[in-house]
XYZ file of C-alpha atoms in Angstrom:
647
model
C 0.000 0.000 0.000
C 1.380 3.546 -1.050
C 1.794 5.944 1.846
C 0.685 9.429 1.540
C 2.925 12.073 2.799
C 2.087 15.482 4.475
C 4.144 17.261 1.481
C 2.345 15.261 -1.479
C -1.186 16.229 0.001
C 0.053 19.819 0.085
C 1.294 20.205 -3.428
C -1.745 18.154 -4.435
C -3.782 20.587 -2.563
C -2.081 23.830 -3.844
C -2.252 22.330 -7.607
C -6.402 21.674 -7.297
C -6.691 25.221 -5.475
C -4.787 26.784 -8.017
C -6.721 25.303 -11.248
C -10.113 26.534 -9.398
C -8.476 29.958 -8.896
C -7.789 29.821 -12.558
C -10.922 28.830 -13.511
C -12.910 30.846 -11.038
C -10.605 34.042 -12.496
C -11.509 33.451 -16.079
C -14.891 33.306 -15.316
C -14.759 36.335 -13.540
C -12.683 38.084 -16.355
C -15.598 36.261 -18.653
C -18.190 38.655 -16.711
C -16.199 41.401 -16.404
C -15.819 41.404 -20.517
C -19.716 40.989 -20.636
C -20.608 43.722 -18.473
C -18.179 45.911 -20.483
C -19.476 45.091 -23.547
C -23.102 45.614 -22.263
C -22.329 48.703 -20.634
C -19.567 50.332 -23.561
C -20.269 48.821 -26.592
C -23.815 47.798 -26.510
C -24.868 51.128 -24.157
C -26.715 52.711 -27.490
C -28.790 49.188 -28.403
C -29.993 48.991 -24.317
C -30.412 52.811 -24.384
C -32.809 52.786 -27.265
C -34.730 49.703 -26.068
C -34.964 51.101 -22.534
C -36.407 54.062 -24.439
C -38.825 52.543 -26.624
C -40.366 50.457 -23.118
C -40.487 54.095 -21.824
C -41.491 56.752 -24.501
C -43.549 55.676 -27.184
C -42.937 57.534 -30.945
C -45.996 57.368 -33.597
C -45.637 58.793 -36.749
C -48.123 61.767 -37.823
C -49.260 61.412 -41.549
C -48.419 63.981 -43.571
C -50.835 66.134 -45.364
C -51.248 65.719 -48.694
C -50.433 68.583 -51.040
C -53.597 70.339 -53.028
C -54.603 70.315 -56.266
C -55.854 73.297 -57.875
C -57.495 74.499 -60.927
C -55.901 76.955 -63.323
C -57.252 80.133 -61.262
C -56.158 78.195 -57.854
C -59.274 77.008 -56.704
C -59.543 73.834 -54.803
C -60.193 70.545 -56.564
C -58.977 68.932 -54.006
C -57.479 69.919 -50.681
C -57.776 68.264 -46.867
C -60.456 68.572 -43.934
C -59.375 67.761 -40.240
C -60.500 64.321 -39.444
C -61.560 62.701 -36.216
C -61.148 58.668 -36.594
C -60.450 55.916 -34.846
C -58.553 53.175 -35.524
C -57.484 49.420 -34.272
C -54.011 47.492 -33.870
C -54.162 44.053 -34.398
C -51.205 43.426 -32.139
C -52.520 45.318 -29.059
C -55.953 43.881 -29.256
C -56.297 42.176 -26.459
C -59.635 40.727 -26.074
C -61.087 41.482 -29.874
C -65.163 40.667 -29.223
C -65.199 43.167 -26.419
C -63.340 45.802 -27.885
C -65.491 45.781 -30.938
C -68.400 45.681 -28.772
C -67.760 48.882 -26.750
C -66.647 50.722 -29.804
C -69.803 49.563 -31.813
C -72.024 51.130 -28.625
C -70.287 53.933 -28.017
C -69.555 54.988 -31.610
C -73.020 53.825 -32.714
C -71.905 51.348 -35.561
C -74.483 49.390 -37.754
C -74.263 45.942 -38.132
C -72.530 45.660 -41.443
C -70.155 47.725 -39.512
C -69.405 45.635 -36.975
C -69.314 42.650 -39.690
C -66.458 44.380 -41.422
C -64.361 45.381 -38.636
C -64.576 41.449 -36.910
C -63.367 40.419 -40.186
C -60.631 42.510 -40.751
C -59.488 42.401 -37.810
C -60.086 38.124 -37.949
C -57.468 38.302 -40.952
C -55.080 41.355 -40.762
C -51.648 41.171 -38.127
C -49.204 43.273 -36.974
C -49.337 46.987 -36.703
C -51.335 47.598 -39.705
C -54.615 49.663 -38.463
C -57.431 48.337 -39.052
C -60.320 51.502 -39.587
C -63.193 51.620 -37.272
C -64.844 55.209 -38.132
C -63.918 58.237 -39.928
C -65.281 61.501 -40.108
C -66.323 61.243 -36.356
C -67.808 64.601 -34.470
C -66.161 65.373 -31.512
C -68.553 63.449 -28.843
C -68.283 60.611 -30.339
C -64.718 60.902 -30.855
C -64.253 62.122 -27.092
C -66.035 59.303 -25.789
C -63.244 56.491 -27.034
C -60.760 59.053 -25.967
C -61.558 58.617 -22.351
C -61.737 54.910 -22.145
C -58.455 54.405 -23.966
C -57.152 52.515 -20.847
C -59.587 50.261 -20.848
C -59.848 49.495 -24.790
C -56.388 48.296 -25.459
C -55.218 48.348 -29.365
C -57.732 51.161 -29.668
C -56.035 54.382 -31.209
C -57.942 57.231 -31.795
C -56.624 59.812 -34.444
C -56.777 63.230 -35.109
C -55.440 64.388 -38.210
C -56.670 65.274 -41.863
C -58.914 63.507 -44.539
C -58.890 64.185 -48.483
C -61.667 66.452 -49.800
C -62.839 66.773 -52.923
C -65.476 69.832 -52.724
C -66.834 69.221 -56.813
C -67.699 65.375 -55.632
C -68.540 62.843 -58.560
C -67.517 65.405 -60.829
C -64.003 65.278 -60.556
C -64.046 61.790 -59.746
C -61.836 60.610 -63.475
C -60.170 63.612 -62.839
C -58.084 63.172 -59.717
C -59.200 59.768 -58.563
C -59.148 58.849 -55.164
C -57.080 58.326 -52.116
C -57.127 55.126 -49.581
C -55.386 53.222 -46.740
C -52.256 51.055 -48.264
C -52.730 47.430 -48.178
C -50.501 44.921 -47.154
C -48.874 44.106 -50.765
C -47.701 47.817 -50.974
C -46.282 47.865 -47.091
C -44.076 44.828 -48.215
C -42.895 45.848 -51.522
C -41.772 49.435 -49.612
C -41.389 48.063 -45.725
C -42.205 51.945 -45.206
C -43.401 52.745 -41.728
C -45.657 55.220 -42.479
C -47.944 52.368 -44.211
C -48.950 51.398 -41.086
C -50.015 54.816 -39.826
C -53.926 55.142 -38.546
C -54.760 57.666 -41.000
C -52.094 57.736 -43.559
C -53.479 57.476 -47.329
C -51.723 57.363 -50.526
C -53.208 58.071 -54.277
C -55.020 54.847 -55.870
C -56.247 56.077 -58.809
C -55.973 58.954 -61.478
C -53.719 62.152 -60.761
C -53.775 61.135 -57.139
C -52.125 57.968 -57.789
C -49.660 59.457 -60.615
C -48.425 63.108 -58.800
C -48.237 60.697 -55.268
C -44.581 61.724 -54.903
C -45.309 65.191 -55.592
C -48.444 65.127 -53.198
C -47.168 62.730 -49.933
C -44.971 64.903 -48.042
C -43.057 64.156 -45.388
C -44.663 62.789 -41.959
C -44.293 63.922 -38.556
C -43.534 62.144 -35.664
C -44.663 62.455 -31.829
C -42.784 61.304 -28.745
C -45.118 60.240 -25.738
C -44.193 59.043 -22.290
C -46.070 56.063 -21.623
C -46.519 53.510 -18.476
C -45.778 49.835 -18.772
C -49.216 49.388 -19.582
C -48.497 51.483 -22.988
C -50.730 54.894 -20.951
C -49.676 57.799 -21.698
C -48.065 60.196 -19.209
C -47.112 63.276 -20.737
C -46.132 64.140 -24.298
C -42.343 64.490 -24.897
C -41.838 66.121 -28.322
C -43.346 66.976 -31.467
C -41.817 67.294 -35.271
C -44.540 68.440 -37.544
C -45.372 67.032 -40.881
C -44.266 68.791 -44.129
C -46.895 68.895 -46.554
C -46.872 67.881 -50.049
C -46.511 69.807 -53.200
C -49.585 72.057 -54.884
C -50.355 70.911 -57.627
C -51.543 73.521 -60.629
C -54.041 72.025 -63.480
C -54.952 73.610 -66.450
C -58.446 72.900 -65.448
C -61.398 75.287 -65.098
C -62.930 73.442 -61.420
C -66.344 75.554 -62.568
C -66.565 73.866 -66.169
C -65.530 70.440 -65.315
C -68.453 70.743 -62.907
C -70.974 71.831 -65.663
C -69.705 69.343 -68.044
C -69.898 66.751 -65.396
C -73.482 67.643 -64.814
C -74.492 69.211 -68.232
C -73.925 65.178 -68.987
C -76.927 64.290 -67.204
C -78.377 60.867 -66.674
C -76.346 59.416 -69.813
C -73.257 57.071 -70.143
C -71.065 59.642 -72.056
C -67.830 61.819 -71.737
C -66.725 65.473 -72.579
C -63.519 67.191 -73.277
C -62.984 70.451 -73.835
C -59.265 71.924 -74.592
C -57.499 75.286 -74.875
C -57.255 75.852 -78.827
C -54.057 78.273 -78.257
C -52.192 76.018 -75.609
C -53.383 72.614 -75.578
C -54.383 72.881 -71.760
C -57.132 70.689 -71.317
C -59.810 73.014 -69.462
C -62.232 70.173 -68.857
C -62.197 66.246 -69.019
C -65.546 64.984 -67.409
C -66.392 61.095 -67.693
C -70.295 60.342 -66.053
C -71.902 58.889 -64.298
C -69.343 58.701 -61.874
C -68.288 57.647 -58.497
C -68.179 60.167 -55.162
C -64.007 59.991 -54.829
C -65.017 61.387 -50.659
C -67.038 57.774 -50.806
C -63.749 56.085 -51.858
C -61.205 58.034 -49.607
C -63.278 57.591 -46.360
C -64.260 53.661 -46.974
C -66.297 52.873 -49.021
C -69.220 50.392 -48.162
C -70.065 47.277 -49.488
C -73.780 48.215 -50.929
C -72.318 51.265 -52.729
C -69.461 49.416 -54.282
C -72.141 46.984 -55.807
C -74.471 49.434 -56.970
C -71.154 50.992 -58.608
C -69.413 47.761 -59.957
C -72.672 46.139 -61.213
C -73.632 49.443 -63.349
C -74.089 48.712 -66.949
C -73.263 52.746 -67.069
C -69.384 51.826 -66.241
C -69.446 54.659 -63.415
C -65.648 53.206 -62.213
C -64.465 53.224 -66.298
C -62.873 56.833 -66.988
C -64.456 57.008 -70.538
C -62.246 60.001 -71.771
C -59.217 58.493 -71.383
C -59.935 54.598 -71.487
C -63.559 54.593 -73.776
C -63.354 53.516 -77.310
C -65.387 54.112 -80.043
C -65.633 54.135 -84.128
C -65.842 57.926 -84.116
C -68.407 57.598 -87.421
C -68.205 60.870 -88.985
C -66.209 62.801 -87.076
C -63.589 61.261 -88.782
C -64.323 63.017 -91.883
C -62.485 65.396 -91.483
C -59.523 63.288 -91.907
C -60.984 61.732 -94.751
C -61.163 65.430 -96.287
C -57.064 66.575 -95.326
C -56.021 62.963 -97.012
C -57.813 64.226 -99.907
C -56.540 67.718 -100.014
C -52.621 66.677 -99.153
C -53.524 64.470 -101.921
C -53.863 67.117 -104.661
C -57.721 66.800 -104.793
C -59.328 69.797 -106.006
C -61.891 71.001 -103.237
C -64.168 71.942 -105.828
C -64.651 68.187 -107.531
C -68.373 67.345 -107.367
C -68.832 63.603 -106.719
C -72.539 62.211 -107.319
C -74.221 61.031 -104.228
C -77.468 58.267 -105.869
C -77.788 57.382 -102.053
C -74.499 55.383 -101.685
C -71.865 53.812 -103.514
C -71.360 50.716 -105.320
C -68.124 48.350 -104.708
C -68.788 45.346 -106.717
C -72.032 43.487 -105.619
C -72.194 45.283 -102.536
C -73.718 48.795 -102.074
C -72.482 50.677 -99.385
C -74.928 53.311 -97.851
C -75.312 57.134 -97.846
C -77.371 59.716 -95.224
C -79.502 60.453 -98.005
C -79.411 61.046 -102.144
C -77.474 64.746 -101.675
C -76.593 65.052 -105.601
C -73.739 66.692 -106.875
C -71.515 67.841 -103.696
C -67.909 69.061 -103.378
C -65.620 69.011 -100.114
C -67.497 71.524 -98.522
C -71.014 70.360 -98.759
C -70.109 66.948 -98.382
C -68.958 68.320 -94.784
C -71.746 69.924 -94.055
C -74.363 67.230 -95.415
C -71.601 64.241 -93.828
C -72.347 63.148 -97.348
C -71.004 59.290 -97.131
C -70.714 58.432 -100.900
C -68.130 61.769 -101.101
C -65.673 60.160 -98.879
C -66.139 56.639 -99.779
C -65.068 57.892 -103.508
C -62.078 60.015 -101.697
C -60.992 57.373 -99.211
C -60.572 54.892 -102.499
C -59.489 57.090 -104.419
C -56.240 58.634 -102.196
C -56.083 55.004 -100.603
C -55.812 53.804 -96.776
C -52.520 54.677 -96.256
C -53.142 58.508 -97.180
C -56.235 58.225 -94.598
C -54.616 56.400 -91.825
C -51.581 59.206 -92.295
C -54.004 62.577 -92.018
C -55.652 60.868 -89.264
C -52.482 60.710 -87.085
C -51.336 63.794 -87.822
C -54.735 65.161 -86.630
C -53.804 62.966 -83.147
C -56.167 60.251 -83.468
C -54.612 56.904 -82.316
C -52.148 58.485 -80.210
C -50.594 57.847 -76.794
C -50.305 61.500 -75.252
C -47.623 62.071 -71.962
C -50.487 63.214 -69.294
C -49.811 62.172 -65.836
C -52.477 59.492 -65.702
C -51.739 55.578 -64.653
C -52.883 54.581 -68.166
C -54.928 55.612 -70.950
C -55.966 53.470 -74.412
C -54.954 54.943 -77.772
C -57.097 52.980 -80.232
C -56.108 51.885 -83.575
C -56.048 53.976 -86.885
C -55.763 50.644 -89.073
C -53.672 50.267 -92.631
C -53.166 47.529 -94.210
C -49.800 46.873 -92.482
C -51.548 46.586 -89.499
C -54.315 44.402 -90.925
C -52.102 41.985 -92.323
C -49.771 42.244 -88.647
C -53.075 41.755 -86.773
C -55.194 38.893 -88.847
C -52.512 37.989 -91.874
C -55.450 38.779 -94.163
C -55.139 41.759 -96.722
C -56.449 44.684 -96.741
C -59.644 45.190 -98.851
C -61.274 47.958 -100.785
C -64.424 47.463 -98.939
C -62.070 47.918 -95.288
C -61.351 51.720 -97.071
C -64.590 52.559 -98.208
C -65.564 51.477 -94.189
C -62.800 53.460 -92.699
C -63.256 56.357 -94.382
C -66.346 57.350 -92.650
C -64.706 56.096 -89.151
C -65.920 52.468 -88.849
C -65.004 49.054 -89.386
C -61.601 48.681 -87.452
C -61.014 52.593 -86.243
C -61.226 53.165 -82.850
C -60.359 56.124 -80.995
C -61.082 57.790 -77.596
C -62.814 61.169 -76.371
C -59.239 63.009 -75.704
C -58.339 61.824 -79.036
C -61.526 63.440 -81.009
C -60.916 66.577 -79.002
C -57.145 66.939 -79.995
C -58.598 66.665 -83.755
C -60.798 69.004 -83.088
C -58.115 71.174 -81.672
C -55.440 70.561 -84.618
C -57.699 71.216 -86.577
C -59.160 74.707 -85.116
C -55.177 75.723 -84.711
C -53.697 74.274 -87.731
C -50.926 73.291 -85.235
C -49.635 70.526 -83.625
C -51.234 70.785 -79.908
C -49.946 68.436 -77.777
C -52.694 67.767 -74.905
C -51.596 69.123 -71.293
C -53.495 68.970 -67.927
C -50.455 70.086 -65.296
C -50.142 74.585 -65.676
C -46.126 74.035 -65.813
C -45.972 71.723 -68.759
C -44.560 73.187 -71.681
C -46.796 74.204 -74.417
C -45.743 72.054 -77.468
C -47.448 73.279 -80.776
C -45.935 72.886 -83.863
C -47.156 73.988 -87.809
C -48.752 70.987 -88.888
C -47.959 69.448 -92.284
C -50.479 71.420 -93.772
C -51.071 74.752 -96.354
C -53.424 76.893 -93.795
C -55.717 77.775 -96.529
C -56.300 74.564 -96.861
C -57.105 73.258 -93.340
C -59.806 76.803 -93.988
C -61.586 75.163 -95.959
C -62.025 71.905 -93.471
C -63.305 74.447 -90.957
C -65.364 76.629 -93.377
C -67.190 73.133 -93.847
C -67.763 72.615 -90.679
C -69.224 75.783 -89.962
C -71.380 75.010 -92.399
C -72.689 72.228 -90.260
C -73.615 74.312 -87.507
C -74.283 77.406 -89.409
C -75.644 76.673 -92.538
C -78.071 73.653 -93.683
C -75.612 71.423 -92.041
C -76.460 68.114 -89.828
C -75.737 70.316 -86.603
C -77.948 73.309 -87.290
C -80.128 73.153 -83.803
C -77.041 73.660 -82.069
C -75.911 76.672 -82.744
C -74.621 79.017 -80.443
C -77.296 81.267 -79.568
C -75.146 84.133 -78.567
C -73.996 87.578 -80.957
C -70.881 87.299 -82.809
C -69.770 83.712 -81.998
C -70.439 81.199 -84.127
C -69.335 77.314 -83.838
C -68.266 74.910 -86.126
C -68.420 71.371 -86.079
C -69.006 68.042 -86.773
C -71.670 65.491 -85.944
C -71.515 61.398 -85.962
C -73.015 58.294 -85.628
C -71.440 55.110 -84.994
C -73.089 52.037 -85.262
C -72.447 49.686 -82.422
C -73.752 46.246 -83.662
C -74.847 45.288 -87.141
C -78.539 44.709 -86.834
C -80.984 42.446 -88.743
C -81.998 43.999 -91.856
C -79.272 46.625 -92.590
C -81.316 49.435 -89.549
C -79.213 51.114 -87.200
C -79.783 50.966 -83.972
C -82.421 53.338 -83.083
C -85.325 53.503 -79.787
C -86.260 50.018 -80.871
C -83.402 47.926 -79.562
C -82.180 47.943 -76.178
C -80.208 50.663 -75.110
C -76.619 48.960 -75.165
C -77.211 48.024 -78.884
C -77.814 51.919 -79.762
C -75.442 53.753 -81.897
C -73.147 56.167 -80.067
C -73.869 59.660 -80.915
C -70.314 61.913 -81.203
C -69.841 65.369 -81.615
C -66.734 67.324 -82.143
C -66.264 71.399 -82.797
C -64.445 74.756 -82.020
C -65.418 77.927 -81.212
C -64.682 80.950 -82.483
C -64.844 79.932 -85.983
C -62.999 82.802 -87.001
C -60.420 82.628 -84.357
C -60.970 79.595 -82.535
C -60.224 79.787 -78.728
C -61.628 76.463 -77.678
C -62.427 72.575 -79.307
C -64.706 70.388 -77.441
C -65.198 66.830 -78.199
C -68.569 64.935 -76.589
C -69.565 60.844 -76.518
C -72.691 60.297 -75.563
C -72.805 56.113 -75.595
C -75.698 54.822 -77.524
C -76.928 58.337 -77.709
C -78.358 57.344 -81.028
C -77.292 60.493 -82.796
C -74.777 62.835 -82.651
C -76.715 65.743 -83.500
C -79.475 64.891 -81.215
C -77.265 63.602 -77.940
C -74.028 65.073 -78.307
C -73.944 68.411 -80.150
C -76.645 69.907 -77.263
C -73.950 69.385 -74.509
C -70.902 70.658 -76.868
C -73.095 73.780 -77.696
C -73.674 74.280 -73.593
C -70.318 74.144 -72.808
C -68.795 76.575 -75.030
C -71.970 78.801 -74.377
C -70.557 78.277 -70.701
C -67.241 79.969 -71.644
C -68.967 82.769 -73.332
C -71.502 83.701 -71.313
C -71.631 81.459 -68.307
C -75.046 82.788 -66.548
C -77.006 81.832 -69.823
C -75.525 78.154 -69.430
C -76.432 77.787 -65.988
C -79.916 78.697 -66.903
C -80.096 76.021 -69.678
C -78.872 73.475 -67.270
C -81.110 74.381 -64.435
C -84.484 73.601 -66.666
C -82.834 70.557 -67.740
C -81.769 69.106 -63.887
C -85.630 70.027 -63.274
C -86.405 67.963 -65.333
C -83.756 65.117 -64.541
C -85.034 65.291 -60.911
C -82.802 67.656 -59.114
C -78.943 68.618 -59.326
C -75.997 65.783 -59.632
C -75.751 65.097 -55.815
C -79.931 64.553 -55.569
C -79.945 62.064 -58.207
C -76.772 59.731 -57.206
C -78.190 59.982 -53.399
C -81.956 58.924 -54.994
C -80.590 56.192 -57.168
C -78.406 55.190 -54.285
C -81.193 54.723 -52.086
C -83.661 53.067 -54.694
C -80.779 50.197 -55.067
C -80.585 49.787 -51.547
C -84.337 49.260 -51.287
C -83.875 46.807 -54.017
C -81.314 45.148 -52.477
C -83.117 44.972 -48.767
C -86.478 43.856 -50.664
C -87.597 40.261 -50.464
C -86.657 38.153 -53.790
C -90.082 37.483 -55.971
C -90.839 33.989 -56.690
C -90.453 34.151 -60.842
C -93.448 33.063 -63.119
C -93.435 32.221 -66.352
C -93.810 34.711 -68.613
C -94.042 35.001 -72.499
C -91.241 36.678 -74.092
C -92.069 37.842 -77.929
C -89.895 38.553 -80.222
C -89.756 41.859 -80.921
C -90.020 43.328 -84.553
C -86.447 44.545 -86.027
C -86.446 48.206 -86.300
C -86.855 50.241 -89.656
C -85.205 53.364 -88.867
C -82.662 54.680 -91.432
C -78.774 55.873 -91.105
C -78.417 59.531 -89.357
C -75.975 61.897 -88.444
């Protein structure tokens, strides 16, 4: 057996002590290093987080900048707002808190059914909108029971306003809380502010940069229970930009309800600058509807309109323009060499082969100018043959028809001007005589928009190149067009024939001293019907020919050009060249326009904002009433109409 000795237990003693002394020392320096690190290196992180458990910072939406019309009055600017919002993540007990808010708020049902949904499905710290718009007593009365309604946040700040309503509705579009696609593309903060709203559609959408700002922020002392104690700071918001149109706010809003109870759209543009003065598509939506939530009923009363109240018809509507595209017809002839003053023989139409293509009537012998003013068909059929398609399809872009223009709108459709290039690109078929003959009175493939018609109608009033502009600042870009003045004269001596003289357009003349208007009327056909009629009061009304008017005014020294589309308006001269005739009468001599209109909303039932609130309410009875049990009912055919081609 091995003996221990008094000096080997020592030195093993001494080695063990020293290895924990080691290791006891290097643990120590191990906390030491920590606590440095913690309280050196990391002192900023701990600092922050110690001040975000303390002080609470929310950022404060900026306000959006306004937009103005051409003299500076509001289109649309910003009202303070009173709402209240909730936050998913601080919702503690979700029935309850909707509960309180729906009785002390006063929320309907379908209310109560949206906000239990959204909240169901949305996370995080993306609000989730309980009321808008509030007064102050109900707004007060969440504000005092904040403590006790956890995730609640109640918001005082501004809302969009749009003063002119539905009627600027195409105009500037419409404003609205960002959704969650948007917040993760961006991962901007100021998504998820109660309150904060960014442009969804039309110039609010497409000037958003210009019109955001920059936001605020507020710093709040807070408990541990997220209360707040006392405010700390406070960096105000920077507004947005203003942003200058070349609109006139107090046309637009005629137009808009000079437009009436029909499906159609009106343009009216600067003949001297291109600034577009009005640009009214109805019926129409209430953009304050849109920007402050809209509800479910309205958006189906809006969506299931066979009116297209959400479709921006001036800038995405396209039609055959009929004869409006005449004109263009008539410059392909003259840049042709065509003598103005060749008669053509008009029997009633015009025979290509076995197939006779229509006129307006049996007009006789008729040169360029009466075949304007009569919109003489066979005239232009001969012409359009005779220079060809790609003469035609040439004039007609020149005049701006089937263009793209650079206005600050998300999108816009520029139609087709067809040649046989494009036919034989599109279908890999040939172009045919008959396709000319077709064209040349602005059917068969032709399609163009409202803006479009109105920029012909300004070329051809100026002779120059106007480039359409909405925003004051843009430059003014007008160049000589490819064309002898004295011959674009006679164009516009035509069509103040049509107005003026025994044209198509004679009941619309302007009925004031010393200003005359020229113009031109059309007709497109929508739909072949049975039989060869057009389609007149006997077929249902989306089977109607569109009635189109487009014109200028002075005809000596034209200061404006209007273009109007009044869908299955049957006739141009009877839908369309009415409202064109108003709204230059408006620029002349505004208080004999607003009498004309006011005997015509008697007789619509009441101003713009009575009738959408009336046929608001009469769908919501509908849609509250019980459903009928159908019958059986018999369902004749009905007779195919008789009536004949118009203008």
């Amino acid at each position: 057996m091995r003996q221990v000795t008094e000096a080997a237990q020592a030195f093993s003693f001494s080695r063990r002590a020293l290895a924990l002394g080691l290791g006891q020392l290097g643990i120590g320096g191990l906390l030491i290093g920590r606590m440095a690190w913690l309280s050196v290196a990391e002192n900023e992180r701990y600092k922050l987080l110690s001040e975000s458990n303390r002080v609470s910072m929310t950022l404060i939406p900026p306000r959006r900048g306004w937009i103005v019309d051409r003299a500076g009055h509001a289109i649309a600017n910003n009202r303070t707002d009173f709402r209240i919002d909730l936050i998913p993540e601080r919702v503690v007990d979700p029935a309850r808190v909707v509960a309180d808010l729906a009785r002390l708020l006063k929320l309907d049902p379908s209310e109560v059914e949206r906000i239990t949904r959204e909240l169901a499905k949305t996370r995080g710290l993306q609000p989730v909108p309980v009321a808008e718009n509030l007064d102050w007593d109900r707004y007060a009365s969440v504000v005092v029971r904040q403590p006790e309604l956890p995730g609640v946040a109640p918001t005082q700040g501004y809302a969009r306003n749009y003063p002119a309503g539905a009627a600027v509705a195409h105009l500037v579009g419409y404003v609205g809380a960002a959704n969650a696609e948007q917040y993760k593309a961006t991962k901007d903060p100021l998504y998820l502010a109660p309150g904060f709203k960014l442009g969804k559609d039309g110039l609010e959408k497409s000037l958003e940069t210009d019109l955001r700002g920059r936001p605020g922020a507020r710093r709040v002392e807070v408990t541990a229970g997220g209360r707040p104690v006392r405010d700390l700071e406070t960096r105000g918001d920077v507004p947005g930009r203003t942003v200058k149109l070349t609109i006139d706010v107090g046309l637009q809003e005629y137009a808009a309800r000079r437009l009436g109870n029909e499906s159609g759209s009106a343009v009216v543009i600067d003949a001297r600058t291109g600034g577009i003065l009005a640009m009214a598509s109805m019926p129409a939506y209430d953009p304050n509807s849109f920007s402050d939530g809209i509800s479910r009923l309205e958006w189906g009363m809006l969506s299931g309109d066979d009116h297209l109240p959400l479709m921006n018809k001036v800038l995405q509507g396209l039609y055959p323009p009929g004869s409006t595209f005449k004109p263009a017809t008539a410059l392909a002839a003259l840049r042709s060499g065509i003598d103005p003053e060749r008669t053509v023989h008009c029997p009633g139409g015009y025979q290509l082969g076995n197939r006779f293509f229509r006129c307006l009537g049996r007009h006789g012998s008729v040169n360029l100018h009466r075949a304007i003013a009569k919109s003489c068909n066979t005239y232009f059929y001969t012409m359009g043959r005779e220079v060809g398609m790609d003469a035609v399809a040439a004039a007609a872009r020149e005049l701006g028809l089937g263009a793209e223009y650079p206005l600050p709108f998300p999108s816009q459709r520029y139609g087709t001007i067809p040649d046989p290039a494009w036919k034989l690109r599109k279908y890999d078929q040939k172009w045919s005589q008959a396709d000319t003959l077709n064209a040349s009175i602005g059917q068969g493939y032709i399609l163009t928009s409202p803006l479009q018609l109105a920029v012909q109608a300004s070329r051809i009033a100026s002779g120059r190149g106007l480039m359409p502009r909405i925003l004051s600042d843009a430059p003014v870009v007008a160049p000589m067009l490819d064309v002898p003045p004295e011959r674009m004269a006679l164009i516009r001596s035509g069509m103040d024939e049509v107005v003026n003289g025994a044209g198509t357009a004679v009941r619309s003349r302007l009925q004031l001293d010393g200003v005359r208007m020229g113009g031109k009327t059309g007709t497109a056909q929508v739909r072949r019907i049975a039989g060869g009629a057009r389609g007149g009061l006997n077929v249902p009304w989306k089977y109607r020919d569109h009635g189109l008017f487009i014109g200028f005014a002075p005809v000596e020294a034209p200061l404006y050009a209007v273009a109007v589309v009044i869908e299955h308006g049957m006739s141009g001269s009877g839908a369309a060249a009415p409202v064109a005739r108003d709204l230059l009468t408006y620029l002349f001599d505004r208080p004999k326009a607003m009498e004309t209109l006011a005997a015509f909303e008697k007789q619509w039932g009441g101003d713009l904002n009575t009738r959408m609130a009336a046929k608001a309410e009469a769908y919501r009875l509908v849609q509250q009433a019980p459903i009928p049990i159908p019958t059986p009912s018999p369902n004749p055919e009905v007779a195919p109409p008789t009536t004949r081609d118009r203008d």
